[in-house]
C-alpha cells in the first residue's frame, strides 16, 4: 500500500521560516571584520550594510558563496543593519561595531 501525503503550503512556509535563523553573523559586536555564514545550499545574492539613518555604507552583489567576510575597520562605531539576500529569502540582522 502507498501512503498519500498532503502538504499544506502554509506549513512549508512555516518550516522554511524556522530554517532562516540558521544564518550566523559573527563576531557581533564586531570591530575589524564580520563573517556571515548560511547553510551550504544557500548562496548570497547580495549583502548591504546601512547605518541607523538608512545610509548604505557597504554593498556586495553575487558573492556566489554561502559565506562572506566584510572588513568593517573603516566603519564608525555604532549600530548598523545588515541585509542578507539569497534567491529564497531576505533577512535583516542588527550589527554592532565597537
PDB file of N, CA and C in Angstrom:
ATOM      1  N   UNK A   1       0.845  -1.189   0.000  1.00  0.00           N
ATOM      2  CA  UNK A   1       0.000   0.000   0.000  1.00  0.00           C
ATOM      3  C   UNK A   1       0.881   1.241   0.000  1.00  0.00           C
ATOM      4  N   UNK A   2       0.333   2.301  -0.591  1.00  0.00           N
ATOM      5  CA  UNK A   2       1.064   3.564  -0.638  1.00  0.00           C
ATOM      6  C   UNK A   2       0.384   4.570   0.270  1.00  0.00           C
ATOM      7  N   UNK A   3       1.204   5.373   0.928  1.00  0.00           N
ATOM      8  CA  UNK A   3       0.659   6.444   1.758  1.00  0.00           C
ATOM      9  C   UNK A   3       0.545   7.703   0.909  1.00  0.00           C
ATOM     10  N   UNK A   4      -0.508   8.445   1.127  1.00  0.00           N
ATOM     11  CA  UNK A   4      -0.690   9.722   0.451  1.00  0.00           C
ATOM     12  C   UNK A   4      -0.329  10.830   1.427  1.00  0.00           C
ATOM     13  N   UNK A   5       0.529  11.734   0.983  1.00  0.00           N
ATOM     14  CA  UNK A   5       0.933  12.850   1.830  1.00  0.00           C
ATOM     15  C   UNK A   5       0.335  14.121   1.245  1.00  0.00           C
ATOM     16  N   UNK A   6      -0.408  14.823   2.047  1.00  0.00           N
ATOM     17  CA  UNK A   6      -0.976  16.103   1.635  1.00  0.00           C
ATOM     18  C   UNK A   6      -0.145  17.193   2.300  1.00  0.00           C
ATOM     19  N   UNK A   7       0.394  18.086   1.477  1.00  0.00           N
ATOM     20  CA  UNK A   7       1.255  19.141   2.004  1.00  0.00           C
ATOM     21  C   UNK A   7       0.485  20.452   1.998  1.00  0.00           C
ATOM     22  N   UNK A   8       0.433  21.067   3.135  1.00  0.00           N
ATOM     23  CA  UNK A   8      -0.226  22.359   3.276  1.00  0.00           C
ATOM     24  C   UNK A   8       0.803  23.453   2.973  1.00  0.00           C
ATOM     25  N   UNK A   9       0.555  24.336   1.992  1.00  0.00           N
ATOM     26  CA  UNK A   9       1.539  25.375   1.642  1.00  0.00           C
ATOM     27  C   UNK A   9       1.965  26.249   2.823  1.00  0.00           C
ATOM     28  N   UNK A  10       1.072  26.506   3.763  1.00  0.00           N
ATOM     29  CA  UNK A  10       1.475  27.333   4.910  1.00  0.00           C
ATOM     30  C   UNK A  10       2.466  26.595   5.791  1.00  0.00           C
ATOM     31  N   UNK A  11       2.387  25.263   5.841  1.00  0.00           N
ATOM     32  CA  UNK A  11       3.359  24.533   6.654  1.00  0.00           C
ATOM     33  C   UNK A  11       4.743  24.584   6.011  1.00  0.00           C
ATOM     34  N   UNK A  12       4.794  24.628   4.683  1.00  0.00           N
ATOM     35  CA  UNK A  12       6.097  24.766   4.006  1.00  0.00           C
ATOM     36  C   UNK A  12       6.721  26.100   4.394  1.00  0.00           C
ATOM     37  N   UNK A  13       5.950  27.171   4.323  1.00  0.00           N
ATOM     38  CA  UNK A  13       6.458  28.491   4.677  1.00  0.00           C
ATOM     39  C   UNK A  13       6.892  28.515   6.135  1.00  0.00           C
ATOM     40  N   UNK A  14       6.101  27.941   7.007  1.00  0.00           N
ATOM     41  CA  UNK A  14       6.455  27.907   8.430  1.00  0.00           C
ATOM     42  C   UNK A  14       7.780  27.168   8.623  1.00  0.00           C
ATOM     43  N   UNK A  15       7.931  26.011   8.013  1.00  0.00           N
ATOM     44  CA  UNK A  15       9.175  25.256   8.159  1.00  0.00           C
ATOM     45  C   UNK A  15      10.357  26.011   7.564  1.00  0.00           C
ATOM     46  N   UNK A  16      10.136  26.713   6.455  1.00  0.00           N
ATOM     47  CA  UNK A  16      11.230  27.464   5.854  1.00  0.00           C
ATOM     48  C   UNK A  16      11.641  28.611   6.762  1.00  0.00           C
ATOM     49  N   UNK A  17      10.656  29.262   7.398  1.00  0.00           N
ATOM     50  CA  UNK A  17      10.991  30.344   8.319  1.00  0.00           C
ATOM     51  C   UNK A  17      11.766  29.833   9.520  1.00  0.00           C
ATOM     52  N   UNK A  18      11.533  28.619   9.932  1.00  0.00           N
ATOM     53  CA  UNK A  18      12.314  28.039  11.020  1.00  0.00           C
ATOM     54  C   UNK A  18      13.759  27.806  10.586  1.00  0.00           C
ATOM     55  N   UNK A  19      13.961  27.583   9.296  1.00  0.00           N
ATOM     56  CA  UNK A  19      15.309  27.369   8.765  1.00  0.00           C
ATOM     57  C   UNK A  19      16.112  28.664   8.714  1.00  0.00           C
ATOM     58  N   UNK A  20      15.461  29.779   8.418  1.00  0.00           N
ATOM     59  CA  UNK A  20      16.155  31.053   8.205  1.00  0.00           C
ATOM     60  C   UNK A  20      17.076  31.439   9.365  1.00  0.00           C
ATOM     61  N   UNK A  21      16.703  31.228  10.636  1.00  0.00           N
ATOM     62  CA  UNK A  21      17.617  31.634  11.712  1.00  0.00           C
ATOM     63  C   UNK A  21      18.962  30.912  11.708  1.00  0.00           C
ATOM     64  N   UNK A  22      19.180  29.943  10.863  1.00  0.00           N
ATOM     65  CA  UNK A  22      20.475  29.267  10.794  1.00  0.00           C
ATOM     66  C   UNK A  22      21.571  30.164  10.213  1.00  0.00           C
ATOM     67  N   UNK A  23      21.238  31.392   9.870  1.00  0.00           N
ATOM     68  CA  UNK A  23      22.239  32.368   9.440  1.00  0.00           C
ATOM     69  C   UNK A  23      23.057  32.749  10.679  1.00  0.00           C
ATOM     70  N   UNK A  24      24.371  32.745  10.542  1.00  0.00           N
ATOM     71  CA  UNK A  24      25.208  33.219  11.645  1.00  0.00           C
ATOM     72  C   UNK A  24      25.991  34.436  11.186  1.00  0.00           C
ATOM     73  N   UNK A  25      26.010  35.453  12.040  1.00  0.00           N
ATOM     74  CA  UNK A  25      26.762  36.684  11.801  1.00  0.00           C
ATOM     75  C   UNK A  25      27.643  36.860  13.036  1.00  0.00           C
ATOM     76  N   UNK A  26      28.960  36.815  12.836  1.00  0.00           N
ATOM     77  CA  UNK A  26      29.874  36.876  13.983  1.00  0.00           C
ATOM     78  C   UNK A  26      31.198  37.497  13.584  1.00  0.00           C
ATOM     79  N   UNK A  27      31.980  38.075  14.478  1.00  0.00           N
ATOM     80  CA  UNK A  27      31.556  38.394  15.835  1.00  0.00           C
ATOM     81  C   UNK A  27      30.554  39.548  15.818  1.00  0.00           C
ATOM     82  N   UNK A  28      29.727  39.604  16.786  1.00  0.00           N
ATOM     83  CA  UNK A  28      28.733  40.674  16.882  1.00  0.00           C
ATOM     84  C   UNK A  28      28.465  40.898  18.362  1.00  0.00           C
ATOM     85  N   UNK A  29      29.008  41.958  18.956  1.00  0.00           N
ATOM     86  CA  UNK A  29      29.637  43.134  18.375  1.00  0.00           C
ATOM     87  C   UNK A  29      30.957  42.809  17.654  1.00  0.00           C
ATOM     88  N   UNK A  30      31.221  43.600  16.626  1.00  0.00           N
ATOM     89  CA  UNK A  30      32.408  43.400  15.792  1.00  0.00           C
ATOM     90  C   UNK A  30      33.309  44.630  15.863  1.00  0.00           C
ATOM     91  N   UNK A  31      34.556  44.434  15.459  1.00  0.00           N
ATOM     92  CA  UNK A  31      35.484  45.563  15.406  1.00  0.00           C
ATOM     93  C   UNK A  31      36.067  45.716  14.008  1.00  0.00           C
ATOM     94  N   UNK A  32      36.882  44.764  13.556  1.00  0.00           N
ATOM     95  CA  UNK A  32      37.575  44.901  12.270  1.00  0.00           C
ATOM     96  C   UNK A  32      36.949  44.109  11.132  1.00  0.00           C
ATOM     97  N   UNK A  33      36.129  43.113  11.455  1.00  0.00           N
ATOM     98  CA  UNK A  33      35.515  42.295  10.415  1.00  0.00           C
ATOM     99  C   UNK A  33      34.275  41.613  10.967  1.00  0.00           C
ATOM    100  N   UNK A  34      33.404  41.201  10.055  1.00  0.00           N
ATOM    101  CA  UNK A  34      32.234  40.413  10.428  1.00  0.00           C
ATOM    102  C   UNK A  34      32.088  39.301   9.400  1.00  0.00           C
ATOM    103  N   UNK A  35      31.766  38.107   9.871  1.00  0.00           N
ATOM    104  CA  UNK A  35      31.571  36.953   8.995  1.00  0.00           C
ATOM    105  C   UNK A  35      30.090  36.619   8.905  1.00  0.00           C
ATOM    106  N   UNK A  36      29.651  36.220   7.721  1.00  0.00           N
ATOM    107  CA  UNK A  36      28.275  35.786   7.500  1.00  0.00           C
ATOM    108  C   UNK A  36      28.335  34.361   6.990  1.00  0.00           C
ATOM    109  N   UNK A  37      27.625  33.456   7.647  1.00  0.00           N
ATOM    110  CA  UNK A  37      27.568  32.058   7.209  1.00  0.00           C
ATOM    111  C   UNK A  37      26.122  31.629   7.067  1.00  0.00           C
ATOM    112  N   UNK A  38      25.807  31.023   5.917  1.00  0.00           N
ATOM    113  CA  UNK A  38      24.498  30.447   5.646  1.00  0.00           C
ATOM    114  C   UNK A  38      24.675  28.946   5.493  1.00  0.00           C
ATOM    115  N   UNK A  39      23.577  28.192   5.517  1.00  0.00           N
ATOM    116  CA  UNK A  39      23.707  26.770   5.203  1.00  0.00           C
ATOM    117  C   UNK A  39      24.335  26.609   3.817  1.00  0.00           C
ATOM    118  N   UNK A  40      25.086  25.532   3.588  1.00  0.00           N
ATOM    119  CA  UNK A  40      25.859  25.386   2.349  1.00  0.00           C
ATOM    120  C   UNK A  40      25.038  25.393   1.062  1.00  0.00           C
ATOM    121  N   UNK A  41      23.751  25.057   1.132  1.00  0.00           N
ATOM    122  CA  UNK A  41      22.948  25.033  -0.096  1.00  0.00           C
ATOM    123  C   UNK A  41      22.347  26.403  -0.415  1.00  0.00           C
ATOM    124  N   UNK A  42      22.591  27.414   0.416  1.00  0.00           N
ATOM    125  CA  UNK A  42      22.142  28.778   0.133  1.00  0.00           C
ATOM    126  C   UNK A  42      23.317  29.579  -0.409  1.00  0.00           C
ATOM    127  N   UNK A  43      23.057  30.443  -1.367  1.00  0.00           N
ATOM    128  CA  UNK A  43      24.090  31.326  -1.914  1.00  0.00           C
ATOM    129  C   UNK A  43      23.659  32.772  -1.712  1.00  0.00           C
ATOM    130  N   UNK A  44      24.587  33.596  -1.271  1.00  0.00           N
ATOM    131  CA  UNK A  44      24.309  35.007  -1.045  1.00  0.00           C
ATOM    132  C   UNK A  44      24.200  35.702  -2.397  1.00  0.00           C
ATOM    133  N   UNK A  45      23.068  36.351  -2.653  1.00  0.00           N
ATOM    134  CA  UNK A  45      22.930  37.124  -3.888  1.00  0.00           C
ATOM    135  C   UNK A  45      23.292  38.583  -3.668  1.00  0.00           C
ATOM    136  N   UNK A  46      23.097  39.090  -2.447  1.00  0.00           N
ATOM    137  CA  UNK A  46      23.579  40.431  -2.139  1.00  0.00           C
ATOM    138  C   UNK A  46      23.659  40.646  -0.634  1.00  0.00           C
ATOM    139  N   UNK A  47      24.570  41.543  -0.275  1.00  0.00           N
ATOM    140  CA  UNK A  47      24.749  41.974   1.106  1.00  0.00           C
ATOM    141  C   UNK A  47      24.743  43.493   1.105  1.00  0.00           C
ATOM    142  N   UNK A  48      24.130  44.077   2.119  1.00  0.00           N
ATOM    143  CA  UNK A  48      24.165  45.528   2.261  1.00  0.00           C
ATOM    144  C   UNK A  48      24.184  45.865   3.741  1.00  0.00           C
ATOM    145  N   UNK A  49      25.014  46.839   4.088  1.00  0.00           N
ATOM    146  CA  UNK A  49      25.033  47.358   5.447  1.00  0.00           C
ATOM    147  C   UNK A  49      24.627  48.818   5.380  1.00  0.00           C
ATOM    148  N   UNK A  50      23.656  49.184   6.230  1.00  0.00           N
ATOM    149  CA  UNK A  50      23.234  50.584   6.323  1.00  0.00           C
ATOM    150  C   UNK A  50      23.405  51.046   7.760  1.00  0.00           C
ATOM    151  N   UNK A  51      23.646  52.353   7.907  1.00  0.00           N
ATOM    152  CA  UNK A  51      23.677  52.890   9.264  1.00  0.00           C
ATOM    153  C   UNK A  51      22.237  53.090   9.736  1.00  0.00           C
ATOM    154  N   UNK A  52      22.051  53.563  10.961  1.00  0.00           N
ATOM    155  CA  UNK A  52      20.694  53.647  11.504  1.00  0.00           C
ATOM    156  C   UNK A  52      19.851  54.724  10.821  1.00  0.00           C
ATOM    157  N   UNK A  53      20.479  55.605  10.036  1.00  0.00           N
ATOM    158  CA  UNK A  53      19.705  56.608   9.291  1.00  0.00           C
ATOM    159  C   UNK A  53      19.304  56.088   7.912  1.00  0.00           C
ATOM    160  N   UNK A  54      19.751  54.870   7.584  1.00  0.00           N
ATOM    161  CA  UNK A  54      19.397  54.279   6.289  1.00  0.00           C
ATOM    162  C   UNK A  54      20.422  54.503   5.192  1.00  0.00           C
ATOM    163  N   UNK A  55      21.528  55.155   5.513  1.00  0.00           N
ATOM    164  CA  UNK A  55      22.579  55.395   4.518  1.00  0.00           C
ATOM    165  C   UNK A  55      23.393  54.115   4.324  1.00  0.00           C
ATOM    166  N   UNK A  56      23.531  53.694   3.080  1.00  0.00           N
ATOM    167  CA  UNK A  56      24.281  52.485   2.768  1.00  0.00           C
ATOM    168  C   UNK A  56      25.781  52.742   2.906  1.00  0.00           C
ATOM    169  N   UNK A  57      26.464  51.873   3.675  1.00  0.00           N
ATOM    170  CA  UNK A  57      27.910  52.012   3.862  1.00  0.00           C
ATOM    171  C   UNK A  57      28.683  50.859   3.223  1.00  0.00           C
ATOM    172  N   UNK A  58      27.959  49.819   2.773  1.00  0.00           N
ATOM    173  CA  UNK A  58      28.599  48.661   2.131  1.00  0.00           C
ATOM    174  C   UNK A  58      27.577  47.950   1.271  1.00  0.00           C
ATOM    175  N   UNK A  59      28.008  47.556   0.045  1.00  0.00           N
ATOM    176  CA  UNK A  59      27.164  46.744  -0.835  1.00  0.00           C
ATOM    177  C   UNK A  59      28.037  45.725  -1.557  1.00  0.00           C
ATOM    178  N   UNK A  60      27.530  44.503  -1.663  1.00  0.00           N
ATOM    179  CA  UNK A  60      28.216  43.449  -2.417  1.00  0.00           C
ATOM    180  C   UNK A  60      27.152  42.591  -3.079  1.00  0.00           C
ATOM    181  N   UNK A  61      27.284  42.374  -4.387  1.00  0.00           N
ATOM    182  CA  UNK A  61      26.310  41.546  -5.107  1.00  0.00           C
ATOM    183  C   UNK A  61      26.956  40.253  -5.577  1.00  0.00           C
ATOM    184  N   UNK A  62      26.129  39.206  -5.667  1.00  0.00           N
ATOM    185  CA  UNK A  62      26.512  37.924  -6.272  1.00  0.00           C
ATOM    186  C   UNK A  62      27.842  37.378  -5.766  1.00  0.00           C
ATOM    187  N   UNK A  63      27.890  37.090  -4.476  1.00  0.00           N
ATOM    188  CA  UNK A  63      29.120  36.518  -3.931  1.00  0.00           C
ATOM    189  C   UNK A  63      29.294  35.078  -4.422  1.00  0.00           C
ATOM    190  N   UNK A  64      28.178  34.410  -4.768  1.00  0.00           N
ATOM    191  CA  UNK A  64      28.242  33.027  -5.235  1.00  0.00           C
ATOM    192  C   UNK A  64      28.640  32.050  -4.154  1.00  0.00           C
ATOM    193  N   UNK A  65      28.581  32.502  -2.904  1.00  0.00           N
ATOM    194  CA  UNK A  65      29.055  31.680  -1.799  1.00  0.00           C
ATOM    195  C   UNK A  65      28.016  31.658  -0.691  1.00  0.00           C
ATOM    196  N   UNK A  66      28.149  30.701   0.219  1.00  0.00           N
ATOM    197  CA  UNK A  66      27.272  30.652   1.383  1.00  0.00           C
ATOM    198  C   UNK A  66      27.937  31.320   2.593  1.00  0.00           C
ATOM    199  N   UNK A  67      29.152  31.846   2.401  1.00  0.00           N
ATOM    200  CA  UNK A  67      29.820  32.569   3.486  1.00  0.00           C
ATOM    201  C   UNK A  67      30.549  33.776   2.908  1.00  0.00           C
ATOM    202  N   UNK A  68      30.728  34.779   3.747  1.00  0.00           N
ATOM    203  CA  UNK A  68      31.379  36.003   3.288  1.00  0.00           C
ATOM    204  C   UNK A  68      31.940  36.724   4.506  1.00  0.00           C
ATOM    205  N   UNK A  69      33.055  37.418   4.336  1.00  0.00           N
ATOM    206  CA  UNK A  69      33.663  38.208   5.400  1.00  0.00           C
ATOM    207  C   UNK A  69      33.734  39.664   4.944  1.00  0.00           C
ATOM    208  N   UNK A  70      33.315  40.579   5.804  1.00  0.00           N
ATOM    209  CA  UNK A  70      33.312  42.011   5.469  1.00  0.00           C
ATOM    210  C   UNK A  70      34.294  42.732   6.391  1.00  0.00           C
ATOM    211  N   UNK A  71      35.184  43.535   5.797  1.00  0.00           N
ATOM    212  CA  UNK A  71      36.111  44.354   6.568  1.00  0.00           C
ATOM    213  C   UNK A  71      35.341  45.579   7.069  1.00  0.00           C
ATOM    214  N   UNK A  72      35.168  45.678   8.380  1.00  0.00           N
ATOM    215  CA  UNK A  72      34.408  46.781   8.958  1.00  0.00           C
ATOM    216  C   UNK A  72      35.314  47.790   9.668  1.00  0.00           C
ATOM    217  N   UNK A  73      36.629  47.666   9.499  1.00  0.00           N
ATOM    218  CA  UNK A  73      37.555  48.531  10.239  1.00  0.00           C
ATOM    219  C   UNK A  73      37.398  50.002   9.869  1.00  0.00           C
ATOM    220  N   UNK A  74      36.896  50.300   8.665  1.00  0.00           N
ATOM    221  CA  UNK A  74      36.729  51.690   8.253  1.00  0.00           C
ATOM    222  C   UNK A  74      35.391  52.295   8.636  1.00  0.00           C
ATOM    223  N   UNK A  75      34.511  51.502   9.225  1.00  0.00           N
ATOM    224  CA  UNK A  75      33.196  51.991   9.630  1.00  0.00           C
ATOM    225  C   UNK A  75      33.317  52.650  11.002  1.00  0.00           C
ATOM    226  N   UNK A  76      32.449  53.596  11.284  1.00  0.00           N
ATOM    227  CA  UNK A  76      32.427  54.200  12.613  1.00  0.00           C
ATOM    228  C   UNK A  76      31.763  53.277  13.623  1.00  0.00           C
ATOM    229  N   UNK A  77      31.996  53.548  14.893  1.00  0.00           N
ATOM    230  CA  UNK A  77      31.328  52.778  15.949  1.00  0.00           C
ATOM    231  C   UNK A  77      29.836  53.054  15.890  1.00  0.00           C
ATOM    232  N   UNK A  78      29.035  52.048  16.215  1.00  0.00           N
ATOM    233  CA  UNK A  78      27.605  52.271  16.260  1.00  0.00           C
ATOM    234  C   UNK A  78      26.803  51.048  15.870  1.00  0.00           C
ATOM    235  N   UNK A  79      25.509  51.285  15.668  1.00  0.00           N
ATOM    236  CA  UNK A  79      24.584  50.220  15.302  1.00  0.00           C
ATOM    237  C   UNK A  79      24.283  50.322  13.811  1.00  0.00           C
ATOM    238  N   UNK A  80      24.374  49.193  13.124  1.00  0.00           N
ATOM    239  CA  UNK A  80      24.127  49.106  11.687  1.00  0.00           C
ATOM    240  C   UNK A  80      23.103  48.002  11.425  1.00  0.00           C
ATOM    241  N   UNK A  81      22.553  48.000  10.228  1.00  0.00           N
ATOM    242  CA  UNK A  81      21.666  46.927   9.801  1.00  0.00           C
ATOM    243  C   UNK A  81      22.307  46.218   8.622  1.00  0.00           C
ATOM    244  N   UNK A  82      22.377  44.908   8.717  1.00  0.00           N
ATOM    245  CA  UNK A  82      22.940  44.061   7.665  1.00  0.00           C
ATOM    246  C   UNK A  82      21.788  43.358   6.960  1.00  0.00           C
ATOM    247  N   UNK A  83      21.666  43.571   5.657  1.00  0.00           N
ATOM    248  CA  UNK A  83      20.627  42.914   4.854  1.00  0.00           C
ATOM    249  C   UNK A  83      21.275  41.800   4.051  1.00  0.00           C
ATOM    250  N   UNK A  84      20.820  40.573   4.293  1.00  0.00           N
ATOM    251  CA  UNK A  84      21.339  39.392   3.596  1.00  0.00           C
ATOM    252  C   UNK A  84      20.250  38.897   2.657  1.00  0.00           C
ATOM    253  N   UNK A  85      20.564  38.794   1.372  1.00  0.00           N
ATOM    254  CA  UNK A  85      19.584  38.340   0.391  1.00  0.00           C
ATOM    255  C   UNK A  85      20.106  37.090  -0.317  1.00  0.00           C
ATOM    256  N   UNK A  86      19.232  36.083  -0.431  1.00  0.00           N
ATOM    257  CA  UNK A  86      19.521  34.895  -1.237  1.00  0.00           C
ATOM    258  C   UNK A  86      18.391  34.765  -2.245  1.00  0.00           C
ATOM    259  N   UNK A  87      18.404  33.738  -3.057  1.00  0.00           N
ATOM    260  CA  UNK A  87      17.308  33.547  -4.011  1.00  0.00           C
ATOM    261  C   UNK A  87      16.029  33.112  -3.308  1.00  0.00           C
ATOM    262  N   UNK A  88      16.117  32.717  -2.031  1.00  0.00           N
ATOM    263  CA  UNK A  88      14.948  32.241  -1.304  1.00  0.00           C
ATOM    264  C   UNK A  88      14.400  33.210  -0.266  1.00  0.00           C
ATOM    265  N   UNK A  89      15.238  34.088   0.267  1.00  0.00           N
ATOM    266  CA  UNK A  89      14.772  34.964   1.336  1.00  0.00           C
ATOM    267  C   UNK A  89      15.637  36.203   1.463  1.00  0.00           C
ATOM    268  N   UNK A  90      15.114  37.147   2.244  1.00  0.00           N
ATOM    269  CA  UNK A  90      15.830  38.353   2.619  1.00  0.00           C
ATOM    270  C   UNK A  90      15.752  38.436   4.134  1.00  0.00           C
ATOM    271  N   UNK A  91      16.870  38.690   4.780  1.00  0.00           N
ATOM    272  CA  UNK A  91      16.900  38.731   6.242  1.00  0.00           C
ATOM    273  C   UNK A  91      17.721  39.937   6.695  1.00  0.00           C
ATOM    274  N   UNK A  92      17.215  40.658   7.685  1.00  0.00           N
ATOM    275  CA  UNK A  92      17.927  41.790   8.287  1.00  0.00           C
ATOM    276  C   UNK A  92      18.481  41.350   9.632  1.00  0.00           C
ATOM    277  N   UNK A  93      19.723  41.744   9.894  1.00  0.00           N
ATOM    278  CA  UNK A  93      20.340  41.479  11.194  1.00  0.00           C
ATOM    279  C   UNK A  93      20.909  42.783  11.736  1.00  0.00           C
ATOM    280  N   UNK A  94      20.783  42.981  13.053  1.00  0.00           N
ATOM    281  CA  UNK A  94      21.398  44.139  13.681  1.00  0.00           C
ATOM    282  C   UNK A  94      22.882  43.842  13.898  1.00  0.00           C
ATOM    283  N   UNK A  95      23.722  44.804  13.565  1.00  0.00           N
ATOM    284  CA  UNK A  95      25.163  44.651  13.664  1.00  0.00           C
ATOM    285  C   UNK A  95      25.707  45.781  14.537  1.00  0.00           C
ATOM    286  N   UNK A  96      26.459  45.430  15.556  1.00  0.00           N
ATOM    287  CA  UNK A  96      27.035  46.448  16.458  1.00  0.00           C
ATOM    288  C   UNK A  96      28.542  46.480  16.224  1.00  0.00           C
ATOM    289  N   UNK A  97      29.058  47.686  15.939  1.00  0.00           N
ATOM    290  CA  UNK A  97      30.501  47.863  15.734  1.00  0.00           C
ATOM    291  C   UNK A  97      31.057  48.708  16.875  1.00  0.00           C
ATOM    292  N   UNK A  98      32.168  48.251  17.432  1.00  0.00           N
ATOM    293  CA  UNK A  98      32.777  48.982  18.547  1.00  0.00           C
ATOM    294  C   UNK A  98      34.255  49.243  18.298  1.00  0.00           C
TER     295      UNK A  98
END
